[in-house]
Amino acid sequence: MRILQLHCDSIEYTPKKKEIKSAEENVSTETTRLEELVVAFVAVEKDDDSSIAQDAISQIKNSMEKIGCKKLLLYPYAHLSSNLAPPSLAMSLLKEMESLASGLDVSHSPFGWTKSYKVHVKGHPLAESSKVITKKENIPSDETESTDEELTSEALKSESKIKSFWYIMSTDGTMTPMSEFNFSNHEKLEILSKYESAKKRSVDEPPPHVALMKKMAIADYEPASDAGNMRFFPNGRLIKSLIEQYVTSRVKEYGGYEVETPIMYDSHHPSMVSYFNRFPARQYNIDSEGKKLFLRFAACFGQFLMANDFQLSYKNLPYRLYELTRYSFRREQSGELVGLRRLRAFTMPDCHAFCKDLEQSIEEIKIRFDLSQSVLKDLGIEESDYEMAIRFTEEFYNENKKPIQELVKKLGKPVLIEMWKERFFYFVLKWEFNFIDNLGKASALSTDQIDVENGSRYGIEFVDENNVKKNPIILHNSPSGAIERIIFVLLEKAAFDIKQGRKPQFPLWLSPTQVRIVPLKDEFFDICNSLANKISSHNIRVDIDDRNESIGKRIRDAEKEWIRYIIVIGEKEANSDNLSIRDRQAGNVRELSFDDFIKEFEEQTTGKPQTGLNMPRLLSRRPQLMV
RNA sequence: GCCAAUGUAGCUCAGUCUGGCUAGAGCAUUCGACUUGUAAUCGAAAGGUCGUGGGUUCAGAUCCCAUCAUUGGCUCCA
């Protein structure tokens, strides 16, 4: 069976006259117009049978799901093949396909008629495809049984290649099937496991970080943009910028070289075409002077295309390229977007390491594993906050048990394993850290992958010891995951603290205001201002609450902004060398000399990026942000 | 994208079921008084196309339809 499949804005067809005796009866010769649909031109061939029809319709369904279209027109089209089946068989198989297309709004144009038609095809990369479907050997079905008998078995069969086998790997390297693992001391891992293996969870409250991101004046939805494209207020931009700077500095320290690549690419570029066919994505499309451009959904393209132009020797490897994408775009389904957790535009640190062989890539992945853990820790995300998942092919596991077990050992707690019988994606192994939030949802943070396919796809080559050209193995690491998602985690953790009756806080180095000075009366303002100058000369973000409010009110407001240090200046302090410092974390007021205070402060922020206040120093000059 | 819920002042919410006085409150804002010792000083003023568009009605925040956004579930997450 041969199929030409087109994703169309519209089609109009008019049956003209019967072409063969056995043509379909009772056909209206009116013009039929359909909109927003997939048209499948179908030629049924000699050896086709019912199983081919089933296979065909499941493939069509599959791709229609990917492009999010529900209407299908089956259009008998003999000209695709020179080996046609007899009309009776063709008609019955077409009918079968139509009846199998459950869940789709399906129709067909009359069989055996000459028809005129007008078709308007959409321009996106997945709009056009052709399929040739022939009989294949009966593949024995996998041992995992389907729990949902109602799904069409044919659809399941065609997906059997990506059937997953779930295990838990303990720190001693043993693998226990997930269903047999005792999760009693691993509550979060159980949540991740259930979440990943698609068990239902019902929650009916909004995620706490959404309220906090507004209340703390960090970020908000921008109604004038597309959903999932956020605006960041001064506080949010400051926090985001510091995290970006920090992750970048750590990757450079590890050996990544920072580059910058375009955010949009030509979907007809040869590398893109094959990438798309391999991994259909929902992306933003832009038409420009006849070019069909799309907004990148990762930094891979730019870096691979760049590496393609490098003259690489095995002596150069591993070679690491790094980019922090502001932004990567994925047009996620609207129903999937949530606050800062799942966005359509997000900032992603993405570091690729080009390695000469598997051995080198395995050494490299260990280094990056440590880097990722360390970066998260410094961002305030501890090991206990996340669970690890490792996904690999069975073949890779059988040949590389030791390094996999080593990763689990490094983490020091059991890990969720997903194993595939065959390689379906471009990688043979992928690990990631998943944060489990207040509502029991898992979000991937750090991740690394061993990519064995894109080296050749993008024509990236290096010359080995024997003067032979080879394609490198490529690792794809994001040491932190999306920056927005880090903020999401910090806010979810804060929300958890609030729930537990603890004071929420940001890591000191990320606080928009680190120190607030409160003059007791107007007459102390000048002292406060020169104190603020002195403090900010140490790269500390300090502001002054000069508003005409009671001292109680101003302390309360500072607490509500999660400001760590509050310094009240009154009669006593004006005549003393010491400062009265209210430490929000300790919950007390201490007398400290200026130098001791600076010392205490700097001990907590060494090694972290610094930047000045991103708002007026005087609170009286600051607009209130109530969002 | 599908199903459901929600949408009233800058923010948080009442009022909607059962249509009917000038749509209310707290916080924030502005003005005035107070000049403060570690989580909310007092008073006044100003602030609203009730998400948007249509419909039913003498009359719509309230009932009906459509649409947009958010949130939850499904699907998805290279």
Tab-separated table of N, CA and C in Angstrom, chain A residues 128-246:
chain	number	residue	atom	x	y	z
A	128	GLU	N	3.799	17.127	4.804
A	128	GLU	CA	3.760	16.178	3.699
A	128	GLU	C	4.593	14.961	4.042
A	129	SER	N	4.038	13.780	3.791
A	129	SER	CA	4.850	12.581	3.966
A	129	SER	C	4.273	11.472	3.096
A	130	SER	N	5.134	10.561	2.711
A	130	SER	CA	4.633	9.419	1.964
A	130	SER	C	5.000	8.161	2.726
A	131	LYS	N	4.151	7.171	2.608
A	131	LYS	CA	4.400	5.918	3.319
A	131	LYS	C	4.239	4.760	2.347
A	132	VAL	N	5.101	3.785	2.489
A	132	VAL	CA	4.925	2.531	1.771
A	132	VAL	C	4.766	1.461	2.824
A	133	ILE	N	3.644	0.757	2.786
A	133	ILE	CA	3.413	-0.219	3.840
A	133	ILE	C	3.334	-1.612	3.222
A	134	THR	N	4.255	-2.437	3.680
A	134	THR	CA	4.267	-3.811	3.174
A	134	THR	C	4.230	-4.763	4.347
A	135	LYS	N	3.981	-6.027	4.034
A	135	LYS	CA	3.902	-7.024	5.106
A	135	LYS	C	5.248	-7.191	5.769
A	136	LYS	N	5.209	-7.352	7.073
A	136	LYS	CA	6.457	-7.678	7.738
A	136	LYS	C	6.269	-8.965	8.506
A	137	GLU	N	7.409	-9.529	8.936
A	137	GLU	CA	7.354	-10.753	9.721
A	137	GLU	C	6.568	-10.484	10.986
A	138	ASN	N	5.882	-11.488	11.445
A	138	ASN	CA	5.162	-11.335	12.698
A	138	ASN	C	6.139	-11.171	13.846
A	139	ILE	N	6.075	-10.016	14.461
A	139	ILE	CA	6.972	-9.776	15.593
A	139	ILE	C	6.298	-10.342	16.843
A	140	PRO	N	7.007	-11.192	17.581
A	140	PRO	CA	6.387	-11.692	18.802
A	140	PRO	C	6.132	-10.531	19.765
A	141	SER	N	4.999	-10.534	20.379
A	141	SER	CA	4.677	-9.387	21.230
A	141	SER	C	5.483	-9.446	22.514
A	142	ASP	N	5.691	-8.303	23.074
A	142	ASP	CA	6.522	-8.211	24.273
A	142	ASP	C	5.824	-8.830	25.475
A	143	GLU	N	6.656	-9.175	26.457
A	143	GLU	CA	6.061	-9.889	27.578
A	143	GLU	C	5.212	-9.003	28.487
A	144	THR	N	5.500	-7.694	28.464
A	144	THR	CA	4.658	-6.825	29.294
A	144	THR	C	3.267	-6.800	28.684
A	145	GLU	N	2.303	-6.958	29.554
A	145	GLU	CA	0.965	-6.991	28.972
A	145	GLU	C	0.329	-5.624	29.036
A	146	SER	N	-0.548	-5.417	28.109
A	146	SER	CA	-1.252	-4.146	28.086
A	146	SER	C	-2.323	-4.172	29.158
A	147	THR	N	-2.387	-3.088	29.940
A	147	THR	CA	-3.415	-3.045	30.965
A	147	THR	C	-4.717	-2.502	30.395
A	148	ASP	N	-4.607	-1.890	29.255
A	148	ASP	CA	-5.797	-1.298	28.663
A	148	ASP	C	-6.207	-2.084	27.417
A	149	GLU	N	-7.077	-3.034	27.631
A	149	GLU	CA	-7.455	-3.927	26.550
A	149	GLU	C	-8.224	-3.221	25.445
A	150	GLU	N	-8.794	-2.080	25.776
A	150	GLU	CA	-9.668	-1.437	24.813
A	150	GLU	C	-8.921	-0.773	23.667
A	151	LEU	N	-7.665	-0.436	23.912
A	151	LEU	CA	-6.885	0.177	22.838
A	151	LEU	C	-6.736	-0.812	21.691
A	152	THR	N	-6.713	-0.307	20.495
A	152	THR	CA	-6.577	-1.226	19.377
A	152	THR	C	-5.215	-1.885	19.435
A	153	SER	N	-5.219	-3.165	19.355
A	153	SER	CA	-3.981	-3.908	19.526
A	153	SER	C	-2.977	-3.558	18.422
A	154	GLU	N	-3.475	-3.248	17.245
A	154	GLU	CA	-2.574	-2.931	16.139
A	154	GLU	C	-1.744	-1.691	16.437
A	155	ALA	N	-2.417	-0.721	17.017
A	155	ALA	CA	-1.703	0.511	17.355
A	155	ALA	C	-0.617	0.211	18.370
A	156	LEU	N	-0.943	-0.634	19.301
A	156	LEU	CA	0.044	-0.982	20.314
A	156	LEU	C	1.225	-1.701	19.689
A	157	LYS	N	0.911	-2.614	18.782
A	157	LYS	CA	1.963	-3.401	18.167
A	157	LYS	C	2.975	-2.517	17.441
A	158	SER	N	2.458	-1.553	16.731
A	158	SER	CA	3.378	-0.716	15.972
A	158	SER	C	4.242	0.129	16.902
A	159	GLU	N	3.802	0.255	18.143
A	159	GLU	CA	4.613	1.021	19.091
A	159	GLU	C	5.462	0.111	19.971
A	160	SER	N	5.448	-1.184	19.662
A	160	SER	CA	6.110	-2.102	20.584
A	160	SER	C	7.607	-1.834	20.686
A	161	LYS	N	8.135	-1.218	19.676
A	161	LYS	CA	9.561	-0.909	19.716
A	161	LYS	C	9.916	0.022	20.853
A	162	ILE	N	8.962	0.886	21.210
A	162	ILE	CA	9.290	1.787	22.301
A	162	ILE	C	8.639	1.333	23.603
A	163	LYS	N	8.254	0.107	23.645
A	163	LYS	CA	7.750	-0.412	24.918
A	163	LYS	C	8.857	-0.298	25.947
A	164	SER	N	8.473	0.197	27.127
A	164	SER	CA	9.478	0.407	28.161
A	164	SER	C	9.393	-0.675	29.213
A	165	PHE	N	10.537	-1.036	29.726
A	165	PHE	CA	10.588	-1.961	30.849
A	165	PHE	C	11.137	-1.188	32.021
A	166	TRP	N	10.381	-1.207	33.103
A	166	TRP	CA	10.720	-0.352	34.247
A	166	TRP	C	11.344	-1.159	35.377
A	167	TYR	N	12.429	-0.617	35.885
A	167	TYR	CA	13.115	-1.259	36.999
A	167	TYR	C	13.529	-0.203	38.010
A	168	ILE	N	13.946	-0.675	39.174
A	168	ILE	CA	14.641	0.187	40.124
A	168	ILE	C	16.027	-0.412	40.299
A	169	MET	N	17.043	0.429	40.133
A	169	MET	CA	18.391	-0.055	40.362
A	169	MET	C	18.867	0.440	41.721
A	170	SER	N	19.314	-0.490	42.543
A	170	SER	CA	19.818	-0.121	43.864
A	170	SER	C	21.284	0.258	43.766
A	171	THR	N	21.800	0.808	44.847
A	171	THR	CA	23.174	1.303	44.820
A	171	THR	C	24.179	0.170	44.638
A	172	ASP	N	23.775	-1.077	44.942
A	172	ASP	CA	24.682	-2.196	44.711
A	172	ASP	C	24.597	-2.700	43.272
A	173	GLY	N	23.786	-2.056	42.463
A	173	GLY	CA	23.747	-2.387	41.052
A	173	GLY	C	22.679	-3.399	40.662
A	174	THR	N	21.928	-3.904	41.635
A	174	THR	CA	20.898	-4.885	41.282
A	174	THR	C	19.665	-4.182	40.728
A	175	MET	N	19.046	-4.843	39.749
A	175	MET	CA	17.842	-4.285	39.145
A	175	MET	C	16.627	-5.091	39.595
A	176	THR	N	15.650	-4.398	40.151
A	176	THR	CA	14.418	-5.042	40.570
A	176	THR	C	13.308	-4.500	39.690
A	177	PRO	N	12.471	-5.376	39.130
A	177	PRO	CA	11.336	-4.827	38.373
A	177	PRO	C	10.558	-3.853	39.252
A	178	MET	N	10.143	-2.760	38.661
A	178	MET	CA	9.527	-1.684	39.432
A	178	MET	C	8.395	-2.179	40.324
A	179	SER	N	7.583	-3.073	39.777
A	179	SER	CA	6.402	-3.505	40.528
A	179	SER	C	6.771	-4.316	41.771
A	180	GLU	N	7.990	-4.829	41.807
A	180	GLU	CA	8.379	-5.655	42.953
A	180	GLU	C	9.227	-4.895	43.967
A	181	PHE	N	9.546	-3.656	43.652
A	181	PHE	CA	10.454	-2.915	44.531
A	181	PHE	C	9.718	-2.418	45.770
A	182	ASN	N	10.407	-2.492	46.897
A	182	ASN	CA	9.828	-1.994	48.138
A	182	ASN	C	10.189	-0.521	48.314
A	183	PHE	N	9.196	0.337	48.117
A	183	PHE	CA	9.446	1.777	48.109
A	183	PHE	C	9.367	2.401	49.499
A	184	SER	N	9.288	1.573	50.552
A	184	SER	CA	8.912	2.149	51.850
A	184	SER	C	9.816	3.284	52.323
A	185	ASN	N	11.107	3.256	51.994
A	185	ASN	CA	11.943	4.386	52.413
A	185	ASN	C	12.254	5.337	51.268
A	186	HIS	N	11.539	5.195	50.182
A	186	HIS	CA	11.846	5.982	48.986
A	186	HIS	C	10.564	6.556	48.390
A	187	GLU	N	9.937	7.368	49.208
A	187	GLU	CA	8.621	7.895	48.851
A	187	GLU	C	8.641	8.686	47.546
A	188	LYS	N	9.640	9.549	47.418
A	188	LYS	CA	9.684	10.396	46.221
A	188	LYS	C	10.005	9.594	44.978
A	189	LEU	N	10.846	8.587	45.136
A	189	LEU	CA	11.174	7.731	43.997
A	189	LEU	C	9.910	6.999	43.535
A	190	GLU	N	9.076	6.639	44.495
A	190	GLU	CA	7.828	5.971	44.143
A	190	GLU	C	6.934	6.927	43.343
A	191	ILE	N	6.898	8.165	43.795
A	191	ILE	CA	6.101	9.155	43.067
A	191	ILE	C	6.615	9.284	41.634
A	192	LEU	N	7.933	9.408	41.503
A	192	LEU	CA	8.518	9.528	40.166
A	192	LEU	C	8.187	8.304	39.321
A	193	SER	N	8.334	7.132	39.912
A	193	SER	CA	8.100	5.907	39.166
A	193	SER	C	6.666	5.838	38.666
A	194	LYS	N	5.752	6.142	39.533
A	194	LYS	CA	4.346	6.090	39.130
A	194	LYS	C	4.058	7.161	38.107
A	195	TYR	N	4.656	8.328	38.344
A	195	TYR	CA	4.432	9.443	37.429
A	195	TYR	C	4.915	9.072	36.040
A	196	GLU	N	6.105	8.492	35.989
A	196	GLU	CA	6.715	8.185	34.700
A	196	GLU	C	6.036	7.013	34.014
A	197	SER	N	5.615	6.033	34.771
A	197	SER	CA	4.984	4.896	34.120
A	197	SER	C	3.489	5.136	33.956
A	198	ALA	N	3.116	6.419	34.039
A	198	ALA	CA	1.790	6.868	33.618
A	198	ALA	C	0.635	6.353	34.464
A	199	LYS	N	0.796	6.413	35.741
A	199	LYS	CA	-0.373	6.183	36.590
A	199	LYS	C	-1.036	7.529	36.842
A	200	LYS	N	-2.327	7.470	37.003
A	200	LYS	CA	-3.042	8.735	37.166
A	200	LYS	C	-2.834	9.324	38.553
A	201	ARG	N	-2.779	10.618	38.615
A	201	ARG	CA	-2.762	11.308	39.890
A	201	ARG	C	-3.781	12.426	39.788
A	202	SER	N	-4.564	12.590	40.816
A	202	SER	CA	-5.475	13.721	40.706
A	202	SER	C	-5.191	14.732	41.796
A	203	VAL	N	-5.064	15.935	41.381
A	203	VAL	CA	-4.746	17.051	42.257
A	203	VAL	C	-5.740	18.121	41.872
A	204	ASP	N	-6.270	18.855	42.827
A	204	ASP	CA	-7.142	19.924	42.360
A	204	ASP	C	-6.785	21.271	42.930
A	205	GLU	N	-5.481	21.477	43.144
A	205	GLU	CA	-5.070	22.821	43.529
A	205	GLU	C	-4.006	23.301	42.545
A	206	PRO	N	-3.957	24.608	42.349
A	206	PRO	CA	-2.911	25.122	41.459
A	206	PRO	C	-1.553	24.987	42.123
A	207	PRO	N	-0.493	24.874	41.330
A	207	PRO	CA	0.834	24.721	41.923
A	207	PRO	C	1.206	25.966	42.714
A	208	PRO	N	1.731	25.793	43.930
A	208	PRO	CA	1.983	26.935	44.816
A	208	PRO	C	2.950	27.959	44.229
A	209	HIS	N	3.853	27.540	43.358
A	209	HIS	CA	4.836	28.501	42.879
A	209	HIS	C	4.202	29.572	42.008
A	210	VAL	N	3.050	29.304	41.444
A	210	VAL	CA	2.418	30.301	40.563
A	210	VAL	C	2.021	31.541	41.367
A	211	ALA	N	1.412	31.319	42.541
A	211	ALA	CA	1.059	32.459	43.390
A	211	ALA	C	2.322	33.168	43.865
A	212	LEU	N	3.349	32.387	44.226
A	212	LEU	CA	4.572	32.998	44.750
A	212	LEU	C	5.317	33.799	43.694
A	213	MET	N	5.325	33.318	42.461
A	213	MET	CA	6.084	34.043	41.435
A	213	MET	C	5.478	35.421	41.213
A	214	LYS	N	4.169	35.542	41.463
A	214	LYS	CA	3.539	36.848	41.327
A	214	LYS	C	3.754	37.676	42.587
A	215	LYS	N	3.524	37.032	43.728
A	215	LYS	CA	3.628	37.737	44.991
A	215	LYS	C	5.033	38.290	45.211
A	216	MET	N	6.040	37.549	44.839
A	216	MET	CA	7.415	37.995	45.021
A	216	MET	C	7.869	38.854	43.845
A	217	ALA	N	6.944	39.210	42.973
A	217	ALA	CA	7.235	40.084	41.830
A	217	ALA	C	8.384	39.537	40.990
A	218	ILE	N	8.327	38.252	40.723
A	218	ILE	CA	9.366	37.617	39.922
A	218	ILE	C	8.947	37.545	38.458
A	219	ALA	N	7.833	36.912	38.206
A	219	ALA	CA	7.415	36.720	36.820
A	219	ALA	C	5.899	36.669	36.758
A	220	ASP	N	5.388	36.816	35.559
A	220	ASP	CA	3.941	36.752	35.370
A	220	ASP	C	3.647	36.361	33.928
A	221	TYR	N	2.405	35.992	33.695
A	221	TYR	CA	1.981	35.720	32.330
A	221	TYR	C	1.932	37.026	31.558
A	222	GLU	N	2.164	36.952	30.272
A	222	GLU	CA	2.053	38.148	29.432
A	222	GLU	C	0.923	37.902	28.441
A	223	PRO	N	-0.243	38.471	28.715
A	223	PRO	CA	-1.402	38.179	27.867
A	223	PRO	C	-1.194	38.622	26.417
A	224	ALA	N	-0.329	39.588	26.208
A	224	ALA	CA	-0.138	40.086	24.846
A	224	ALA	C	0.775	39.180	24.029
A	225	SER	N	1.375	38.183	24.677
A	225	SER	CA	2.227	37.252	23.948
A	225	SER	C	1.477	35.932	23.766
A	226	ASP	N	2.186	34.906	23.371
A	226	ASP	CA	1.580	33.587	23.316
A	226	ASP	C	1.636	32.988	24.719
A	227	ALA	N	0.705	32.104	24.995
A	227	ALA	CA	0.739	31.417	26.287
A	227	ALA	C	2.112	30.775	26.472
A	228	GLY	N	2.572	30.723	27.718
A	228	GLY	CA	3.845	30.072	27.991
A	228	GLY	C	5.061	30.931	27.701
A	229	ASN	N	4.841	32.188	27.354
A	229	ASN	CA	5.934	33.157	27.186
A	229	ASN	C	5.797	34.157	28.332
A	230	MET	N	6.728	34.105	29.278
A	230	MET	CA	6.571	34.879	30.504
A	230	MET	C	7.266	36.224	30.417
A	231	ARG	N	6.825	37.140	31.300
A	231	ARG	CA	7.571	38.373	31.516
A	231	ARG	C	8.221	38.253	32.890
A	232	PHE	N	9.421	38.793	32.981
A	232	PHE	CA	10.149	38.763	34.246
A	232	PHE	C	10.304	40.178	34.758
A	233	PHE	N	9.849	40.418	35.980
A	233	PHE	CA	9.960	41.734	36.608
A	233	PHE	C	11.407	41.936	37.066
A	234	PRO	N	11.725	43.148	37.511
A	234	PRO	CA	13.117	43.382	37.937
A	234	PRO	C	13.641	42.316	38.910
A	235	ASN	N	12.856	41.946	39.907
A	235	ASN	CA	13.301	40.904	40.839
A	235	ASN	C	13.599	39.591	40.121
A	236	GLY	N	12.677	39.216	39.243
A	236	GLY	CA	12.811	37.939	38.549
A	236	GLY	C	13.985	37.953	37.599
A	237	ARG	N	14.143	39.077	36.895
A	237	ARG	CA	15.254	39.174	35.952
A	237	ARG	C	16.591	39.084	36.689
A	238	LEU	N	16.644	39.739	37.866
A	238	LEU	CA	17.877	39.706	38.650
A	238	LEU	C	18.205	38.271	39.061
A	239	ILE	N	17.216	37.576	39.583
A	239	ILE	CA	17.441	36.196	40.026
A	239	ILE	C	17.838	35.323	38.834
A	240	LYS	N	17.106	35.496	37.742
A	240	LYS	CA	17.357	34.658	36.570
A	240	LYS	C	18.761	34.926	36.028
A	241	SER	N	19.095	36.209	35.988
A	241	SER	CA	20.404	36.578	35.462
A	241	SER	C	21.530	35.995	36.312
A	242	LEU	N	21.375	36.028	37.627
A	242	LEU	CA	22.412	35.486	38.495
A	242	LEU	C	22.559	33.979	38.304
A	243	ILE	N	21.435	33.298	38.165
A	243	ILE	CA	21.500	31.847	37.945
A	243	ILE	C	22.181	31.559	36.604
A	244	GLU	N	21.798	32.332	35.594
A	244	GLU	CA	22.405	32.151	34.273
A	244	GLU	C	23.926	32.336	34.356
A	245	GLN	N	24.332	33.425	35.029
A	245	GLN	CA	25.766	33.705	35.149
A	245	GLN	C	26.477	32.580	35.876
A	246	TYR	N	25.821	32.081	36.924
A	246	TYR	CA	26.465	31.055	37.720
A	246	TYR	C	26.645	29.761	36.932
